[in-house]
Tab-separated table of C-alpha atoms and ligand atoms in Angstrom:
chain	number	residue	atom	x	y	z
A	1	UNK	CA	-29.436	-21.664	18.978
A	2	UNK	CA	-30.566	-17.888	20.187
A	3	UNK	CA	-31.669	-14.833	19.033
A	4	UNK	CA	-32.333	-11.591	20.419
A	5	UNK	CA	-35.979	-9.570	19.044
A	6	UNK	CA	-35.979	-6.117	20.087
A	7	UNK	CA	-38.674	-3.206	18.381
A	8	UNK	CA	-40.156	-0.391	17.644
A	9	UNK	CA	-36.921	1.892	18.526
A	10	UNK	CA	-37.929	4.805	17.323
A	11	UNK	CA	-35.142	7.229	17.335
A	12	UNK	CA	-35.355	10.399	16.861
A	13	UNK	CA	-32.799	13.584	15.452
A	14	UNK	CA	-30.317	13.528	18.584
A	15	UNK	CA	-31.658	14.825	22.081
A	16	UNK	CA	-35.226	14.316	21.035
A	17	UNK	CA	-36.906	13.055	23.314
A	18	UNK	CA	-40.952	10.411	21.933
A	19	UNK	CA	-43.012	11.113	24.951
A	20	UNK	CA	-41.204	12.920	26.421
A	21	UNK	CA	-39.493	9.755	26.711
A	22	UNK	CA	-35.632	8.729	24.993
A	23	UNK	CA	-35.093	5.674	23.180
A	24	UNK	CA	-31.644	5.793	22.823
A	25	UNK	CA	-31.088	5.473	26.809
A	26	UNK	CA	-33.955	2.443	26.236
A	27	UNK	CA	-31.158	0.924	23.471
A	28	UNK	CA	-28.129	1.734	24.343
A	29	UNK	CA	-29.113	-0.136	27.368
A	30	UNK	CA	-30.753	-2.752	25.814
A	31	UNK	CA	-27.390	-3.055	24.208
A	32	UNK	CA	-25.297	-2.920	27.305
A	33	UNK	CA	-27.350	-5.977	29.086
A	34	UNK	CA	-27.676	-7.686	25.072
A	35	UNK	CA	-23.327	-7.483	26.021
A	36	UNK	CA	-23.714	-8.939	28.958
A	37	UNK	CA	-25.844	-11.414	29.053
A	38	UNK	CA	-26.867	-12.766	25.570
A	39	UNK	CA	-23.662	-11.833	23.706
A	40	UNK	CA	-23.493	-15.747	22.644
A	41	UNK	CA	-26.714	-15.329	20.715
A	42	UNK	CA	-26.167	-14.651	17.163
A	43	UNK	CA	-27.338	-11.562	15.904
A	44	UNK	CA	-30.325	-9.334	16.693
A	45	UNK	CA	-32.493	-8.936	14.899
A	46	UNK	CA	-35.429	-4.971	15.120
A	47	UNK	CA	-38.734	-5.335	13.999
A	48	UNK	CA	-39.683	-2.480	11.677
A	49	UNK	CA	-40.000	2.222	13.583
A	50	UNK	CA	-36.308	2.397	13.541
A	51	UNK	CA	-37.113	5.855	13.267
A	52	UNK	CA	-40.445	7.585	14.505
A	53	UNK	CA	-40.395	10.187	12.162
A	54	UNK	CA	-37.580	9.537	9.163
A	55	UNK	CA	-35.215	11.215	10.064
A	56	UNK	CA	-31.498	11.663	8.996
A	57	UNK	CA	-30.518	11.996	11.827
A	58	UNK	CA	-32.516	9.106	13.419
A	59	UNK	CA	-30.780	6.968	11.679
A	60	UNK	CA	-27.030	7.744	12.038
A	61	UNK	CA	-27.897	8.134	16.698
A	62	UNK	CA	-30.038	4.410	15.781
A	63	UNK	CA	-26.623	3.361	13.915
A	64	UNK	CA	-23.929	4.609	15.885
A	65	UNK	CA	-26.129	2.511	18.689
A	66	UNK	CA	-25.964	-0.194	17.821
A	67	UNK	CA	-22.012	-0.823	16.979
A	68	UNK	CA	-21.915	-1.672	20.204
A	69	UNK	CA	-23.729	-4.352	19.594
A	70	UNK	CA	-20.825	-7.317	20.600
A	71	UNK	CA	-23.128	-9.094	18.395
A	72	UNK	CA	-24.447	-8.638	14.428
A	73	UNK	CA	-27.966	-7.247	13.834
A	74	UNK	CA	-30.873	-7.024	11.250
A	75	UNK	CA	-33.157	-4.607	10.652
A	76	UNK	CA	-36.348	-4.223	9.013
A	77	UNK	CA	-38.714	-1.588	8.279
A	78	UNK	CA	-41.972	0.605	9.670
A	79	UNK	CA	-44.237	2.234	8.516
A	80	UNK	CA	-42.031	5.504	10.765
A	81	UNK	CA	-39.356	4.963	8.606
A	82	UNK	CA	-38.857	5.820	5.300
A	83	UNK	CA	-37.971	3.524	2.531
A	84	UNK	CA	-35.556	6.643	0.992
A	85	UNK	CA	-33.408	8.611	4.177
A	86	UNK	CA	-32.696	5.215	6.058
A	87	UNK	CA	-30.909	4.090	2.182
A	88	UNK	CA	-29.443	7.156	2.346
A	89	UNK	CA	-28.370	7.421	5.581
A	90	UNK	CA	-27.900	4.298	7.419
A	91	UNK	CA	-24.492	2.859	5.615
A	92	UNK	CA	-25.386	-0.694	3.696
A	93	UNK	CA	-28.252	-1.042	4.354
A	94	UNK	CA	-29.600	-4.062	2.117
A	95	UNK	CA	-32.086	-3.578	-0.346
A	96	UNK	CA	-33.883	-6.570	-2.567
A	97	UNK	CA	-33.358	-6.229	-6.176
A	98	UNK	CA	-37.031	-4.309	-6.554
A	99	UNK	CA	-35.751	-1.736	-4.017
A	100	UNK	CA	-37.384	-2.860	-0.740
A	101	UNK	CA	-36.443	-3.527	2.348
A	102	UNK	CA	-35.918	-7.101	2.450
A	103	UNK	CA	-33.508	-9.738	2.273
A	104	UNK	CA	-32.769	-13.553	4.364
A	105	UNK	CA	-30.624	-14.914	6.381
A	106	UNK	CA	-28.990	-18.470	6.601
A	107	UNK	CA	-28.667	-19.199	9.263
A	108	UNK	CA	-27.709	-22.641	11.532
A	109	UNK	CA	-31.643	-23.229	12.245
A	110	UNK	CA	-33.161	-22.289	8.987
A	111	UNK	CA	-33.526	-19.647	7.070
A	112	UNK	CA	-34.596	-15.869	7.735
A	113	UNK	CA	-37.072	-13.783	5.567
A	114	UNK	CA	-37.445	-10.883	6.808
A	115	UNK	CA	-40.246	-9.107	5.061
A	116	UNK	CA	-40.815	-5.108	4.082
A	117	UNK	CA	-45.250	-4.229	4.696
A	118	UNK	CA	-44.627	-0.853	4.501
A	119	UNK	CA	-46.923	1.196	2.489
A	120	UNK	CA	-45.468	4.934	1.597
A	121	UNK	CA	-47.654	7.586	2.785
A	122	UNK	CA	-50.202	5.017	5.367
A	123	UNK	CA	-49.753	4.466	9.073
A	124	UNK	CA	-51.180	0.194	7.626
A	125	UNK	CA	-49.156	-2.077	5.774
A	126	UNK	CA	-49.479	-3.335	2.430
A	127	UNK	CA	-47.704	-6.256	0.585
A	128	UNK	CA	-47.119	-6.124	-3.561
A	129	UNK	CA	-47.391	-8.929	-5.627
A	130	UNK	CA	-43.815	-7.734	-6.228
A	131	UNK	CA	-42.994	-8.217	-2.665
A	132	UNK	CA	-45.324	-12.168	-3.004
A	133	UNK	CA	-43.166	-12.761	-5.796
A	134	UNK	CA	-39.936	-12.618	-4.022
A	135	UNK	CA	-41.129	-13.673	-1.026
A	136	UNK	CA	-42.043	-17.540	-2.819
A	137	UNK	CA	-38.958	-17.188	-3.968
A	138	UNK	CA	-37.049	-16.947	-1.085
A	139	UNK	CA	-39.763	-19.630	0.659
A	140	UNK	CA	-38.957	-22.714	-2.264
A	141	UNK	CA	-35.147	-21.545	-2.043
A	142	UNK	CA	-35.182	-22.275	0.800
A	143	UNK	CA	-35.695	-26.388	-0.016
A	144	UNK	CA	-37.066	-27.625	3.413
A	145	UNK	CA	-35.523	-25.623	5.231
A	146	UNK	CA	-37.212	-24.343	8.895
A	147	UNK	CA	-38.342	-20.334	7.843
A	148	UNK	CA	-38.212	-17.702	9.770
A	149	UNK	CA	-40.480	-14.497	9.536
A	150	UNK	CA	-39.767	-11.353	10.775
A	151	UNK	CA	-42.026	-7.859	10.094
A	152	UNK	CA	-43.642	-5.190	11.699
A	153	UNK	CA	-46.506	-5.363	10.889
A	154	UNK	CA	-49.319	-8.900	11.691
A	155	UNK	CA	-51.284	-10.363	8.568
A	156	UNK	CA	-54.279	-11.103	11.196
A	157	UNK	CA	-56.343	-8.761	13.661
A	158	UNK	CA	-55.119	-9.030	16.751
A	159	UNK	CA	-58.181	-8.153	19.356
A	160	UNK	CA	-56.565	-3.997	19.293
A	161	UNK	CA	-59.152	-2.275	17.348
A	162	UNK	CA	-57.392	0.237	17.356
A	163	UNK	CA	-53.694	-1.134	15.725
A	164	UNK	CA	-55.346	-3.551	13.706
A	165	UNK	CA	-57.060	-0.337	12.041
A	166	UNK	CA	-53.384	-0.400	10.334
A	167	UNK	CA	-52.107	-3.684	10.409
A	168	UNK	CA	-51.099	-4.925	6.902
A	169	UNK	CA	-54.114	-4.811	4.329
A	170	UNK	CA	-56.458	-7.010	4.933
A	171	UNK	CA	-56.903	-8.978	1.809
A	172	UNK	CA	-52.815	-8.872	1.790
A	173	UNK	CA	-52.680	-10.389	5.031
A	174	UNK	CA	-55.759	-13.635	3.646
A	175	UNK	CA	-52.926	-13.163	0.201
A	176	UNK	CA	-50.647	-14.324	2.827
A	177	UNK	CA	-52.524	-16.657	4.676
A	178	UNK	CA	-53.313	-18.306	1.923
A	179	UNK	CA	-48.665	-18.154	0.537
A	180	UNK	CA	-47.940	-20.290	3.636
A	181	UNK	CA	-49.973	-22.601	4.016
A	182	UNK	CA	-48.706	-24.207	0.980
A	183	UNK	CA	-45.407	-25.367	3.188
A	184	UNK	CA	-45.055	-26.781	5.916
A	185	UNK	CA	-41.246	-25.723	7.587
A	186	UNK	CA	-42.575	-22.629	8.171
A	187	UNK	CA	-42.131	-22.228	11.679
A	188	UNK	CA	-41.937	-19.350	13.414
A	189	UNK	CA	-43.561	-15.815	12.463
A	190	UNK	CA	-42.034	-12.871	13.854
A	191	UNK	CA	-43.575	-8.685	14.151
A	192	UNK	CA	-43.064	-5.616	16.085
A	193	UNK	CA	-46.099	-2.592	15.273
A	194	UNK	CA	-48.048	-2.800	18.487
A	195	UNK	CA	-46.124	-1.974	20.828
A	196	UNK	CA	-46.893	-5.029	23.162
A	197	UNK	CA	-46.193	-8.515	24.405
A	198	UNK	CA	-48.699	-10.680	22.954
A	199	UNK	CA	-48.142	-14.473	21.074
A	200	UNK	CA	-50.524	-16.973	19.575
A	201	UNK	CA	-50.824	-18.841	16.004
A	202	UNK	CA	-52.598	-18.377	13.207
A	203	UNK	CA	-53.445	-20.305	10.731
A	204	UNK	CA	-51.136	-22.989	12.493
A	205	UNK	CA	-48.138	-21.007	12.290
A	206	UNK	CA	-46.176	-19.374	15.652
A	207	UNK	CA	-46.197	-16.350	16.380
A	208	UNK	CA	-44.756	-13.733	18.654
A	209	UNK	CA	-44.781	-9.650	18.696
A	210	UNK	CA	-43.600	-7.566	22.048
A	211	UNK	CA	-44.055	-3.764	23.360
A	212	UNK	CA	-41.051	-1.250	21.900
A	213	UNK	CA	-37.787	0.079	23.383
A	214	UNK	CA	-39.969	3.556	23.781
A	215	UNK	CA	-43.661	3.911	24.937
A	216	UNK	CA	-45.934	1.121	24.789
A	217	UNK	CA	-49.514	1.044	23.855
A	218	UNK	CA	-51.863	-0.240	26.721
A	219	UNK	CA	-53.750	-3.097	26.270
A	220	UNK	CA	-57.470	-1.878	25.519
A	221	UNK	CA	-59.852	-4.524	23.607
A	222	UNK	CA	-62.634	-2.166	22.682
A	223	UNK	CA	-61.170	1.290	21.653
A	224	UNK	CA	-62.016	1.245	18.360
A	225	UNK	CA	-61.239	4.885	17.635
A	226	UNK	CA	-57.749	6.499	19.848
A	227	UNK	CA	-55.593	4.555	20.238
A	228	UNK	CA	-54.741	4.221	24.463
A	229	UNK	CA	-50.992	4.541	25.093
A	230	UNK	CA	-49.083	3.656	28.154
A	231	UNK	CA	-45.322	3.219	29.878
A	232	UNK	CA	-44.851	0.061	30.780
A	233	UNK	CA	-41.081	-1.170	30.562
A	234	UNK	CA	-39.057	-1.077	27.133
A	235	UNK	CA	-38.566	-5.351	27.025
A	236	UNK	CA	-36.503	-7.310	24.112
A	237	UNK	CA	-36.995	-11.334	23.380
A	238	UNK	CA	-34.184	-14.150	23.850
A	239	UNK	CA	-35.473	-16.625	21.798
A	240	UNK	CA	-34.033	-19.927	21.049
A	241	UNK	CA	-35.159	-21.718	18.676
A	242	UNK	CA	-34.553	-25.782	18.491
A	243	UNK	CA	-34.534	-28.722	16.240
A	244	UNK	CA	-38.370	-29.236	18.650
A	245	UNK	CA	-38.991	-26.372	19.861
A	246	UNK	CA	-39.067	-22.072	20.480
A	247	UNK	CA	-39.048	-20.389	22.993
A	248	UNK	CA	-39.424	-17.085	23.940
A	249	UNK	CA	-38.042	-15.045	26.869
A	250	UNK	CA	-39.476	-12.413	27.459
A	251	UNK	CA	-36.996	-9.734	29.356
A	252	UNK	CA	-37.981	-6.656	30.538
A	253	UNK	CA	-34.153	-5.799	31.706
A	254	UNK	CA	-34.828	-2.095	32.776
A	255	UNK	CA	-36.533	-3.038	35.711
A	256	UNK	CA	-35.342	-2.051	39.447
A	257	UNK	CA	-37.414	-4.520	41.114
A	258	UNK	CA	-35.884	-6.170	44.430
A	259	UNK	CA	-33.654	-9.018	42.971
A	260	UNK	CA	-33.236	-12.455	45.467
A	261	UNK	CA	-33.464	-16.241	45.926
A	262	UNK	CA	-35.811	-18.272	45.755
A	263	UNK	CA	-34.375	-21.310	46.845
A	264	UNK	CA	-32.583	-24.353	45.570
A	265	UNK	CA	-34.157	-26.336	43.311
A	266	UNK	CA	-32.591	-29.825	45.114
A	267	UNK	CA	-33.892	-29.005	48.840
A	268	UNK	CA	-37.194	-31.324	49.857
A	269	UNK	CA	-40.273	-29.314	50.045
A	270	UNK	CA	-41.852	-31.196	53.366
B	1	FE2	FE1	-43.629	1.454	16.147
Protein backbone atom coordinates (compact mmCIF):
# COMPACT_ATOMS: atom_id res chain seq x y z
CA UNK A 1 0.00 0.00 0.00
CA UNK A 2 1.27 3.41 -0.94
CA UNK A 3 0.63 6.59 1.02
CA UNK A 4 2.10 10.10 0.87
CA UNK A 5 3.47 11.81 3.97
CA UNK A 6 3.93 15.55 3.85
CA UNK A 7 4.09 18.06 6.64
CA UNK A 8 4.17 21.62 7.94
CA UNK A 9 2.27 23.43 5.21
CA UNK A 10 2.36 26.67 7.29
CA UNK A 11 -0.39 28.37 5.28
CA UNK A 12 -1.15 32.05 5.78
CA UNK A 13 -3.94 34.37 4.69
CA UNK A 14 -4.33 34.97 0.97
CA UNK A 15 -1.11 36.28 -0.54
CA UNK A 16 0.82 36.10 2.73
CA UNK A 17 4.48 35.13 2.43
CA UNK A 18 6.04 33.16 5.28
CA UNK A 19 9.73 34.07 5.59
CA UNK A 20 9.48 35.58 2.08
CA UNK A 21 8.20 32.30 0.64
CA UNK A 22 4.80 31.08 -0.53
CA UNK A 23 3.77 27.80 1.08
CA UNK A 24 0.67 27.85 -1.11
CA UNK A 25 2.86 27.71 -4.21
CA UNK A 26 4.90 24.81 -2.81
CA UNK A 27 1.81 22.83 -1.84
CA UNK A 28 0.13 23.52 -5.17
CA UNK A 29 3.22 22.05 -6.89
CA UNK A 30 3.14 19.08 -4.48
CA UNK A 31 -0.52 18.42 -5.30
CA UNK A 32 0.28 18.53 -9.03
CA UNK A 33 3.23 16.17 -8.52
CA UNK A 34 1.20 13.71 -6.41
CA UNK A 35 -1.66 13.69 -8.94
CA UNK A 36 0.78 13.16 -11.81
CA UNK A 37 3.13 10.61 -10.23
CA UNK A 38 1.32 8.98 -7.30
CA UNK A 39 -2.39 8.99 -7.92
CA UNK A 40 -2.27 5.28 -7.00
CA UNK A 41 -1.54 6.23 -3.38
CA UNK A 42 -4.34 5.55 -0.90
CA UNK A 43 -4.08 8.91 0.85
CA UNK A 44 -1.97 11.88 1.86
CA UNK A 45 -1.33 12.45 5.58
CA UNK A 46 -0.16 15.92 6.65
CA UNK A 47 1.44 15.90 10.11
CA UNK A 48 0.64 19.35 11.44
CA UNK A 49 1.41 23.04 11.34
CA UNK A 50 -1.29 23.29 8.71
CA UNK A 51 -1.40 27.05 9.22
CA UNK A 52 1.45 29.36 10.24
CA UNK A 53 -0.56 31.42 12.72
CA UNK A 54 -3.96 29.74 12.84
CA UNK A 55 -5.57 32.42 10.63
CA UNK A 56 -9.11 31.45 9.46
CA UNK A 57 -8.28 32.26 5.85
CA UNK A 58 -5.24 29.99 6.07
CA UNK A 59 -7.50 27.02 6.68
CA UNK A 60 -9.92 27.90 3.89
CA UNK A 61 -6.94 28.41 1.54
CA UNK A 62 -5.49 25.06 2.62
CA UNK A 63 -8.81 23.31 2.07
CA UNK A 64 -9.13 24.89 -1.35
CA UNK A 65 -5.60 23.82 -2.35
CA UNK A 66 -6.03 20.27 -1.05
CA UNK A 67 -9.38 19.95 -2.84
CA UNK A 68 -7.33 19.64 -6.06
CA UNK A 69 -5.88 16.31 -4.86
CA UNK A 70 -7.12 13.26 -6.74
CA UNK A 71 -6.75 11.12 -3.60
CA UNK A 72 -8.10 11.53 -0.03
CA UNK A 73 -6.13 13.41 2.61
CA UNK A 74 -6.04 13.41 6.42
CA UNK A 75 -4.75 16.10 8.75
CA UNK A 76 -2.86 16.17 12.04
CA UNK A 77 -2.79 19.33 14.16
CA UNK A 78 0.48 21.12 15.08
CA UNK A 79 1.74 23.83 17.43
CA UNK A 80 1.16 26.61 14.87
CA UNK A 81 -2.49 25.59 14.51
CA UNK A 82 -5.44 26.96 16.41
CA UNK A 83 -7.88 24.17 17.29
CA UNK A 84 -11.07 26.31 17.57
CA UNK A 85 -10.35 28.20 14.34
CA UNK A 86 -9.59 24.94 12.57
CA UNK A 87 -12.89 23.54 13.82
CA UNK A 88 -14.80 26.62 12.68
CA UNK A 89 -13.29 27.14 9.26
CA UNK A 90 -12.09 23.78 7.94
CA UNK A 91 -15.18 21.86 6.87
CA UNK A 92 -15.47 18.21 7.92
CA UNK A 93 -12.48 18.26 10.27
CA UNK A 94 -12.83 15.33 12.66
CA UNK A 95 -12.34 15.43 16.44
CA UNK A 96 -12.48 12.71 19.08
CA UNK A 97 -15.18 12.59 21.77
CA UNK A 98 -13.08 14.86 24.02
CA UNK A 99 -12.62 17.54 21.36
CA UNK A 100 -9.05 16.67 20.41
CA UNK A 101 -8.05 16.45 16.75
CA UNK A 102 -7.49 12.71 16.88
CA UNK A 103 -8.89 9.92 14.77
CA UNK A 104 -8.38 6.37 13.54
CA UNK A 105 -8.28 5.29 9.92
CA UNK A 106 -8.76 1.62 9.12
CA UNK A 107 -6.71 0.64 6.07
CA UNK A 108 -5.93 -2.59 4.24
CA UNK A 109 -2.47 -2.54 5.87
CA UNK A 110 -3.61 -1.88 9.42
CA UNK A 111 -4.71 0.97 11.62
CA UNK A 112 -3.51 4.55 11.28
CA UNK A 113 -3.85 6.56 14.51
CA UNK A 114 -3.58 10.35 14.21
CA UNK A 115 -2.66 12.09 17.49
CA UNK A 116 -3.21 15.63 18.77
CA UNK A 117 -0.11 16.79 20.72
CA UNK A 118 -1.04 20.48 20.86
CA UNK A 119 -0.64 22.41 24.10
CA UNK A 120 -2.27 25.80 23.73
CA UNK A 121 -0.01 28.79 24.26
CA UNK A 122 3.29 27.05 23.59
CA UNK A 123 5.21 25.56 20.68
CA UNK A 124 6.06 22.50 22.76
CA UNK A 125 3.81 19.44 22.75
CA UNK A 126 1.85 17.62 25.39
CA UNK A 127 -0.20 14.46 25.76
CA UNK A 128 -2.68 14.51 28.63
CA UNK A 129 -4.33 11.61 30.47
CA UNK A 130 -7.54 11.94 28.42
CA UNK A 131 -5.55 11.56 25.22
CA UNK A 132 -3.51 8.66 26.64
CA UNK A 133 -6.71 6.82 27.55
CA UNK A 134 -8.11 7.37 24.07
CA UNK A 135 -4.87 6.13 22.46
CA UNK A 136 -4.73 2.98 24.57
CA UNK A 137 -8.33 2.21 23.62
CA UNK A 138 -7.53 2.61 19.94
CA UNK A 139 -4.44 0.39 20.07
CA UNK A 140 -6.36 -2.26 22.02
CA UNK A 141 -9.20 -2.05 19.48
CA UNK A 142 -6.71 -2.65 16.66
CA UNK A 143 -6.57 -6.18 18.07
CA UNK A 144 -3.02 -6.93 16.95
CA UNK A 145 -3.26 -5.40 13.49
CA UNK A 146 -0.23 -3.32 12.44
CA UNK A 147 -0.51 0.18 13.93
CA UNK A 148 1.01 3.28 12.33
CA UNK A 149 1.14 6.46 14.42
CA UNK A 150 1.05 10.02 13.04
CA UNK A 151 1.76 13.03 15.27
CA UNK A 152 3.30 16.48 15.10
CA UNK A 153 5.87 16.49 17.95
CA UNK A 154 8.40 13.70 18.42
CA UNK A 155 8.30 12.02 21.84
CA UNK A 156 12.12 11.98 22.03
CA UNK A 157 15.13 14.23 21.41
CA UNK A 158 16.36 14.47 17.84
CA UNK A 159 19.79 15.96 18.59
CA UNK A 160 18.83 19.45 17.37
CA UNK A 161 18.73 21.15 20.79
CA UNK A 162 16.75 24.26 19.80
CA UNK A 163 13.98 22.02 18.42
CA UNK A 164 14.21 19.49 21.23
CA UNK A 165 13.38 22.36 23.57
CA UNK A 166 9.91 22.41 21.96
CA UNK A 167 9.35 18.68 21.40
CA UNK A 168 6.73 16.63 23.26
CA UNK A 169 6.95 17.19 27.00
CA UNK A 170 9.75 14.84 28.19
CA UNK A 171 7.60 13.13 30.84
CA UNK A 172 4.82 12.52 28.32
CA UNK A 173 7.32 11.21 25.77
CA UNK A 174 8.51 8.71 28.37
CA UNK A 175 4.92 7.82 29.21
CA UNK A 176 4.13 7.27 25.54
CA UNK A 177 7.20 5.04 25.20
CA UNK A 178 6.10 3.01 28.22
CA UNK A 179 2.62 2.57 26.73
CA UNK A 180 3.91 1.55 23.30
CA UNK A 181 6.39 -0.88 24.92
CA UNK A 182 3.37 -2.98 25.90
CA UNK A 183 2.56 -3.74 22.26
CA UNK A 184 4.44 -5.56 19.52
CA UNK A 185 2.31 -4.26 16.62
CA UNK A 186 3.44 -0.58 16.52
CA UNK A 187 5.12 -0.46 13.12
CA UNK A 188 6.12 3.14 12.52
CA UNK A 189 5.90 6.64 13.92
CA UNK A 190 5.49 9.47 11.40
CA UNK A 191 5.85 13.05 12.64
CA UNK A 192 6.35 16.64 11.51
CA UNK A 193 7.61 19.75 13.36
CA UNK A 194 11.36 19.43 12.68
CA UNK A 195 11.40 20.69 9.06
CA UNK A 196 14.26 18.28 8.30
CA UNK A 197 14.61 14.72 6.96
CA UNK A 198 15.29 12.57 10.03
CA UNK A 199 14.79 8.81 10.36
CA UNK A 200 15.76 6.09 12.80
CA UNK A 201 14.25 4.03 15.58
CA UNK A 202 13.10 4.81 19.10
CA UNK A 203 12.60 2.06 21.66
CA UNK A 204 12.45 -0.40 18.76
CA UNK A 205 9.88 1.60 16.75
CA UNK A 206 10.93 2.96 13.36
CA UNK A 207 10.29 6.67 12.77
CA UNK A 208 10.62 9.29 10.07
CA UNK A 209 10.01 12.95 9.43
CA UNK A 210 10.81 15.31 6.57
CA UNK A 211 11.16 18.87 5.34
CA UNK A 212 8.26 21.31 5.36
CA UNK A 213 6.44 22.96 2.46
CA UNK A 214 8.13 26.30 3.15
CA UNK A 215 11.12 27.06 5.41
CA UNK A 216 13.50 24.41 6.75
CA UNK A 217 15.50 23.87 9.93
CA UNK A 218 19.24 23.85 9.32
CA UNK A 219 21.27 20.87 10.56
CA UNK A 220 22.73 22.42 13.71
CA UNK A 221 23.44 20.02 16.56
CA UNK A 222 24.91 22.70 18.85
CA UNK A 223 22.86 25.89 18.97
CA UNK A 224 20.58 25.69 22.01
CA UNK A 225 19.25 29.24 21.86
CA UNK A 226 18.11 29.79 18.27
CA UNK A 227 16.36 27.63 15.68
CA UNK A 228 18.48 28.06 12.58
CA UNK A 229 16.72 28.02 9.20
CA UNK A 230 17.39 27.73 5.50
CA UNK A 231 15.52 27.20 2.24
CA UNK A 232 16.38 23.66 1.24
CA UNK A 233 13.75 22.37 -1.17
CA UNK A 234 10.37 21.18 0.09
CA UNK A 235 9.78 17.46 -0.13
CA UNK A 236 7.19 14.80 0.42
CA UNK A 237 7.62 11.14 1.29
CA UNK A 238 6.32 8.27 -0.80
CA UNK A 239 5.68 5.56 1.78
CA UNK A 240 5.28 1.92 0.79
CA UNK A 241 3.76 -0.24 3.52
CA UNK A 242 4.36 -3.93 2.88
CA UNK A 243 3.86 -7.07 4.96
CA UNK A 244 7.55 -7.40 5.73
CA UNK A 245 8.88 -3.83 5.40
CA UNK A 246 8.22 -0.12 5.33
CA UNK A 247 9.92 1.85 2.55
CA UNK A 248 10.20 5.63 2.57
CA UNK A 249 11.32 7.53 -0.52
CA UNK A 250 12.07 11.23 0.02
CA UNK A 251 10.96 13.18 -3.03
CA UNK A 252 12.40 16.68 -3.60
CA UNK A 253 9.64 17.29 -6.10
CA UNK A 254 10.56 20.94 -6.83
CA UNK A 255 14.15 20.27 -7.82
CA UNK A 256 15.26 21.80 -11.11
CA UNK A 257 18.46 19.83 -11.64
CA UNK A 258 19.09 18.14 -15.00
CA UNK A 259 17.58 14.68 -15.49
CA UNK A 260 19.34 12.06 -17.63
CA UNK A 261 19.69 8.31 -18.26
CA UNK A 262 22.49 6.74 -16.20
CA UNK A 263 22.46 3.37 -17.97
CA UNK A 264 20.56 0.13 -18.32
CA UNK A 265 20.70 -2.26 -15.34
CA UNK A 266 20.66 -5.13 -17.87
CA UNK A 267 23.86 -4.18 -19.72
CA UNK A 268 26.99 -5.81 -18.31
CA UNK A 269 29.91 -3.57 -17.49
CA UNK A 270 33.52 -4.65 -17.99
FE1 LIG B 1 6.35 23.72 11.50
